[in-house]
Short mmCIF file of C-alpha atoms in Angstrom, two decimals:
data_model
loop_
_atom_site.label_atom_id
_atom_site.label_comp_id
_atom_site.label_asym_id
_atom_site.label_seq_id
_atom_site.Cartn_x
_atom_site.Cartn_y
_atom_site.Cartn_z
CA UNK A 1 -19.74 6.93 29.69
CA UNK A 2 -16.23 8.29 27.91
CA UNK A 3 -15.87 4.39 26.95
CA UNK A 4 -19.06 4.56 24.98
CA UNK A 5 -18.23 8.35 23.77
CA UNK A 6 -14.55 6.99 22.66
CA UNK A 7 -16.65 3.77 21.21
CA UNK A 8 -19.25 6.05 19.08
CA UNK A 9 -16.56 8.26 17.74
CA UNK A 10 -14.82 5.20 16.23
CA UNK A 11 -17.94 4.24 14.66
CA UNK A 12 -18.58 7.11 13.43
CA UNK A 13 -14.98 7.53 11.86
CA UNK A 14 -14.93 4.26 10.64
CA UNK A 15 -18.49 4.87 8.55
CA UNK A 16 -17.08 8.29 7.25
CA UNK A 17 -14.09 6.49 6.26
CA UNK A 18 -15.82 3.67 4.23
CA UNK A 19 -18.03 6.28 2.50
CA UNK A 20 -14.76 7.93 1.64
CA UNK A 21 -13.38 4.91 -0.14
CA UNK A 22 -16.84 4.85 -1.84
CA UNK A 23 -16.54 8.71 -3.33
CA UNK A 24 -12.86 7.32 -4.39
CA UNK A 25 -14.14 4.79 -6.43
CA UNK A 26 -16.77 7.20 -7.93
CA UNK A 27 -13.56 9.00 -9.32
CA UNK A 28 -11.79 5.76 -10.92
CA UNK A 29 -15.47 5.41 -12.65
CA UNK A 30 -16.15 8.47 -13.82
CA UNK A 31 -12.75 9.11 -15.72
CA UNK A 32 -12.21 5.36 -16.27
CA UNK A 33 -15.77 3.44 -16.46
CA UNK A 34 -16.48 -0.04 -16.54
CA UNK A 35 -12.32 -0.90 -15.75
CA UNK A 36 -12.77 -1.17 -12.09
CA UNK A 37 -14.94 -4.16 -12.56
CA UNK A 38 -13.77 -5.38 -16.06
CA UNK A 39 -11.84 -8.71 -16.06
CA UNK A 40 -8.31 -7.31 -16.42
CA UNK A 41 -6.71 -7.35 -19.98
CA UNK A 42 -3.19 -8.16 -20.46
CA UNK A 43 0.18 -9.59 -18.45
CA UNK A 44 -1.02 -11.00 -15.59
CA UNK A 45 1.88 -9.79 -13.40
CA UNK A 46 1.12 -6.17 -14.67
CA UNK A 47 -2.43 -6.52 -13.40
CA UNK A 48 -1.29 -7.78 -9.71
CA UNK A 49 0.85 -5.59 -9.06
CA UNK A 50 -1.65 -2.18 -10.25
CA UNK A 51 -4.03 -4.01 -8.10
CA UNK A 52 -2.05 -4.23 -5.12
CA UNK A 53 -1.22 -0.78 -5.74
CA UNK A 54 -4.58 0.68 -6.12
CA UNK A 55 -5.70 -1.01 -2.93
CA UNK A 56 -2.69 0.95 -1.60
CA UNK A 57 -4.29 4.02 -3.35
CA UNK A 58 -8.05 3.41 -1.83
CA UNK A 59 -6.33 3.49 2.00
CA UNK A 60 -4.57 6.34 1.22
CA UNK A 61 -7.13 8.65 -0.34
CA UNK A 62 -9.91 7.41 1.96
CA UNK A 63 -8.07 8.31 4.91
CA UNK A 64 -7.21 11.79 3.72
CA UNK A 65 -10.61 12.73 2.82
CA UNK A 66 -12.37 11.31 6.46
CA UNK A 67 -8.90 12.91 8.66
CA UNK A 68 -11.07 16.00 9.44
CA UNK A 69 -13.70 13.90 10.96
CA UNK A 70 -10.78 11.91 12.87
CA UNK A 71 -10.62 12.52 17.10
CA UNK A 72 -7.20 13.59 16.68
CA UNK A 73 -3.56 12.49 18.35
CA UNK A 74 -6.21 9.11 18.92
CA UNK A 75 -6.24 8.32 15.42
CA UNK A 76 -2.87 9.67 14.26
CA UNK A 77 -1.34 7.03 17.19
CA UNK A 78 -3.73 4.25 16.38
CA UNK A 79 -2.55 4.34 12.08
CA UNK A 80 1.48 4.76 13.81
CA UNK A 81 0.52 1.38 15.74
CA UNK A 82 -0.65 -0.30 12.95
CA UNK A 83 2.05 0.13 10.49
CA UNK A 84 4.64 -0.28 13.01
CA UNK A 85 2.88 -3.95 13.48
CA UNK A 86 2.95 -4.74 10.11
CA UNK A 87 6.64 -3.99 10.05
CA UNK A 88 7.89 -6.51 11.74
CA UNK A 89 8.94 -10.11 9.77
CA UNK A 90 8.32 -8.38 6.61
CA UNK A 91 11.23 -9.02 4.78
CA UNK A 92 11.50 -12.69 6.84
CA UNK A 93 8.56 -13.29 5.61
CA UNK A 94 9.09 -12.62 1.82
CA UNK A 95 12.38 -14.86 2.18
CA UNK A 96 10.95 -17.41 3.39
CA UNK A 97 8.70 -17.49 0.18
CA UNK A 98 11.85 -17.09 -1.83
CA UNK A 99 12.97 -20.24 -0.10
CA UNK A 100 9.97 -22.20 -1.04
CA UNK A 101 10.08 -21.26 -4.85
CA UNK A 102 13.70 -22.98 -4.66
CA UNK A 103 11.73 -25.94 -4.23
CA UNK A 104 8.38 -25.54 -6.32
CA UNK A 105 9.57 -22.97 -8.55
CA UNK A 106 6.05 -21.46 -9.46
CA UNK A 107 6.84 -17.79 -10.08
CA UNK A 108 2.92 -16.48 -10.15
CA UNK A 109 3.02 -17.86 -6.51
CA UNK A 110 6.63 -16.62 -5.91
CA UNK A 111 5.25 -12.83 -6.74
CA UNK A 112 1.97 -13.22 -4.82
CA UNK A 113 3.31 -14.14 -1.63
CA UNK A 114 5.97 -11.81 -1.54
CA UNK A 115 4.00 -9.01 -2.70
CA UNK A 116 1.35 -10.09 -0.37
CA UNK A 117 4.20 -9.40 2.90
CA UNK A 118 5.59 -6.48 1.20
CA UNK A 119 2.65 -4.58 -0.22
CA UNK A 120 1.12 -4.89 4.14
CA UNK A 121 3.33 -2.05 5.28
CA UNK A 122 3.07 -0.06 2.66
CA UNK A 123 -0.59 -0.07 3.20
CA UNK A 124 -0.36 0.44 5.92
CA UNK A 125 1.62 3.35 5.89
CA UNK A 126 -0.41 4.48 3.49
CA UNK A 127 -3.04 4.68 6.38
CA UNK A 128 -1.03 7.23 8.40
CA UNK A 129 -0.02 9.09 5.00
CA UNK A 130 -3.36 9.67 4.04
CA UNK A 131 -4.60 10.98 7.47
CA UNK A 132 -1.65 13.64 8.17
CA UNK A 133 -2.16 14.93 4.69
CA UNK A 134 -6.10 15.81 5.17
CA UNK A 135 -4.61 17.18 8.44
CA UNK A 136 -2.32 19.15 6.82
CA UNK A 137 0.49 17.74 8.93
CA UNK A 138 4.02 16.25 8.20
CA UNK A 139 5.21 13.08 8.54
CA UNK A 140 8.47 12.44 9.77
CA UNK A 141 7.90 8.73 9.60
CA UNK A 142 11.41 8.01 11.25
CA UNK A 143 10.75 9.84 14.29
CA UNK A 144 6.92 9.07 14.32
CA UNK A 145 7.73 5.10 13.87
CA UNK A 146 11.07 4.46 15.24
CA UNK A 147 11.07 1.09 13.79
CA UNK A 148 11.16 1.75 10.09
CA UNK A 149 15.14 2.65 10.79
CA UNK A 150 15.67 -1.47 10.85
CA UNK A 151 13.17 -2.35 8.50
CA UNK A 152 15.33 -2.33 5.59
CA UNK A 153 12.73 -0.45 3.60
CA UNK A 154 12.64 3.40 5.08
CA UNK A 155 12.84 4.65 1.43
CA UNK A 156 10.32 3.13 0.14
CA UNK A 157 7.75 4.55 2.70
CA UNK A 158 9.11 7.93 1.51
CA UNK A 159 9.41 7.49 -1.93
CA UNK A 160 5.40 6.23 -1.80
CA UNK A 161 4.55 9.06 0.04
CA UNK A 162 5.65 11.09 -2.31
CA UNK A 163 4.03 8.91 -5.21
CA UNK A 164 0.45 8.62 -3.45
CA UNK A 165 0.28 12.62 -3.28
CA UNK A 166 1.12 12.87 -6.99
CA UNK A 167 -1.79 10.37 -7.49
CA UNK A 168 -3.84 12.57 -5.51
CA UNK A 169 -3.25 15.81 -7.59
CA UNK A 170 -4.04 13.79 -10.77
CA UNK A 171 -6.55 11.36 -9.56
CA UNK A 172 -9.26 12.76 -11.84
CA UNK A 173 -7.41 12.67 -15.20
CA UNK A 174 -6.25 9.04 -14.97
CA UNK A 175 -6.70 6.61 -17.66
CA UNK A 176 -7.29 3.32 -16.56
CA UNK A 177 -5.07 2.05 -13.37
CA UNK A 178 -2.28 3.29 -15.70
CA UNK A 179 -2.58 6.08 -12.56
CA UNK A 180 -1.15 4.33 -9.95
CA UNK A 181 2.13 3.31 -11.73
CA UNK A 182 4.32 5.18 -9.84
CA UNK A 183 3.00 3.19 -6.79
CA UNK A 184 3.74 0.16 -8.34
CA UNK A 185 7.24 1.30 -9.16
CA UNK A 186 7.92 1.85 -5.26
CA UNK A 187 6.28 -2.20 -5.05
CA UNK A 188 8.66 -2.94 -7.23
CA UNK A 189 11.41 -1.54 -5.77
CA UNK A 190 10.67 -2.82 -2.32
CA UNK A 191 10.52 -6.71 -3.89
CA UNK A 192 13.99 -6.07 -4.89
CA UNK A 193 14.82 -5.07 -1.24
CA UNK A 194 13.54 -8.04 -0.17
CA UNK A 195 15.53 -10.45 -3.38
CA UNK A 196 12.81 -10.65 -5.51
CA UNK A 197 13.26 -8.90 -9.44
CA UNK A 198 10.08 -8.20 -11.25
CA UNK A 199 10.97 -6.62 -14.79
CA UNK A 200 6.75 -5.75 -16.22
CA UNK A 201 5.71 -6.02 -20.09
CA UNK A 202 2.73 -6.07 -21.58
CA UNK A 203 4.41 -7.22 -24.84
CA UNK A 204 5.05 -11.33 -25.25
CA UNK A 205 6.89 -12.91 -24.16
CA UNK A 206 5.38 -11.38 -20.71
CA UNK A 207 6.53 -9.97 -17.59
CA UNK A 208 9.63 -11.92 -15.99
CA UNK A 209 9.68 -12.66 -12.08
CA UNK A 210 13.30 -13.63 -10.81
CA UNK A 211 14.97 -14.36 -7.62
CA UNK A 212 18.82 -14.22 -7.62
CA UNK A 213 20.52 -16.62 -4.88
CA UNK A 214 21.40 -14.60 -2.07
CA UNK A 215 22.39 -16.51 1.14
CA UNK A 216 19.09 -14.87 3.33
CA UNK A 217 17.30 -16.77 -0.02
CA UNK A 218 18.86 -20.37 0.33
CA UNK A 219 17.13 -23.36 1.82
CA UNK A 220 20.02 -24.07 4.10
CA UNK A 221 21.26 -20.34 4.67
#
């Protein structure tokens, strides 16, 4: 019977948590309509990496709005699970794409597939950020998720906590995905942890994606 109460809860919290996201995009549309759906306009690198930071965005604010319909510690260790998953390989994985573009040399796939492994965490993360906020609670993510100390990236998960709750105070005066910038800047930064340099424009000749030889980045390092 406390198998099938534990189960209901979840379904429960998972249902209020989807019809967060929903009242998030209702936001986006009603200070920005028609760009959530719109083909995007523009550098194309621009566009992936506001989009990978907006989905970023959507955990985040979701999970803060349903966290007072969460079954407590249950949840909280559940999202600390997760991202500490998600951690591991991450920056293995993004040199290992850094190793194939030696070969291929395609930089749209170089900067999907390494913002594909990086942007996971930070997700995820953003999962755990979101929830202890509408709780009201800290994070000390080092202490909470002992693994982030070898990750490499500890600063980032900081640095987008701190960006995520400016986007929350503004989220209603955005224009356009313009509002999730600052996320995008912590993407960025995170790709250069992991030896890729993304330098965005919107002007020609374009955004520039570039991976400097590093010996983790070599095809016989």
């Amino acid at each position: 019977m406390v198998i099938c109460l534990h189960r209901h809860q979840e379904f429960l919290y998972r249902f209020i948590d989807d019809g967060e996201a929903i009242r998030d995009s209702s936001w986006f549309e009603s200070h920005s309509p028609g760009v959530m759906l719109a083909e995007h306009q523009g550098d194309w690198a621009v566009a992936t990496m506001r989009d990978a930071a907006h989905t970023i965005w959507e955990e985040y604010a979701a999970c803060r709005l349903s966290a007072r319909f969460s079954h407590g510690e249950m949840a909280t260790l559940s999202y600390a699970e997760g991202f500490e998953t998600s951690l591991s390989g991450t920056v293995t994985r993004a040199h290992e794409s850094i190793i194939s573009f030696r070969t291929h040399g395609n930089c749209s796939q170089l900067l999907i597939e390494t913002a594909r492994a990086i942007a996971m965490p930070l997700k995820m993360s953003a999962y755990l950020m979101g929830h202890l906020d509408g709780l009201d609670e800290e994070l000390n993510l080092m202490e909470r998720c002992p693994s982030v100390n070898n990750s490499g990236m500890g600063d980032h998960f900081i640095t987008l906590q701190r960006e995520l709750r400016v986007a929350w105070e503004t989220r209603k005066s955005w224009e356009g995905l313009s509002g999730v910038d600052g996320i995008v800047n912590v993407i960025l930064a995170a790709l250069l942890t992991a030896g890729v340099e993304v330098t965005l424009s919107q002007a020609p000749p374009g955004s520039r994606v570039y991976a400097p030889f590093t010996v983790e980045t070599m095809p016989n390092g």
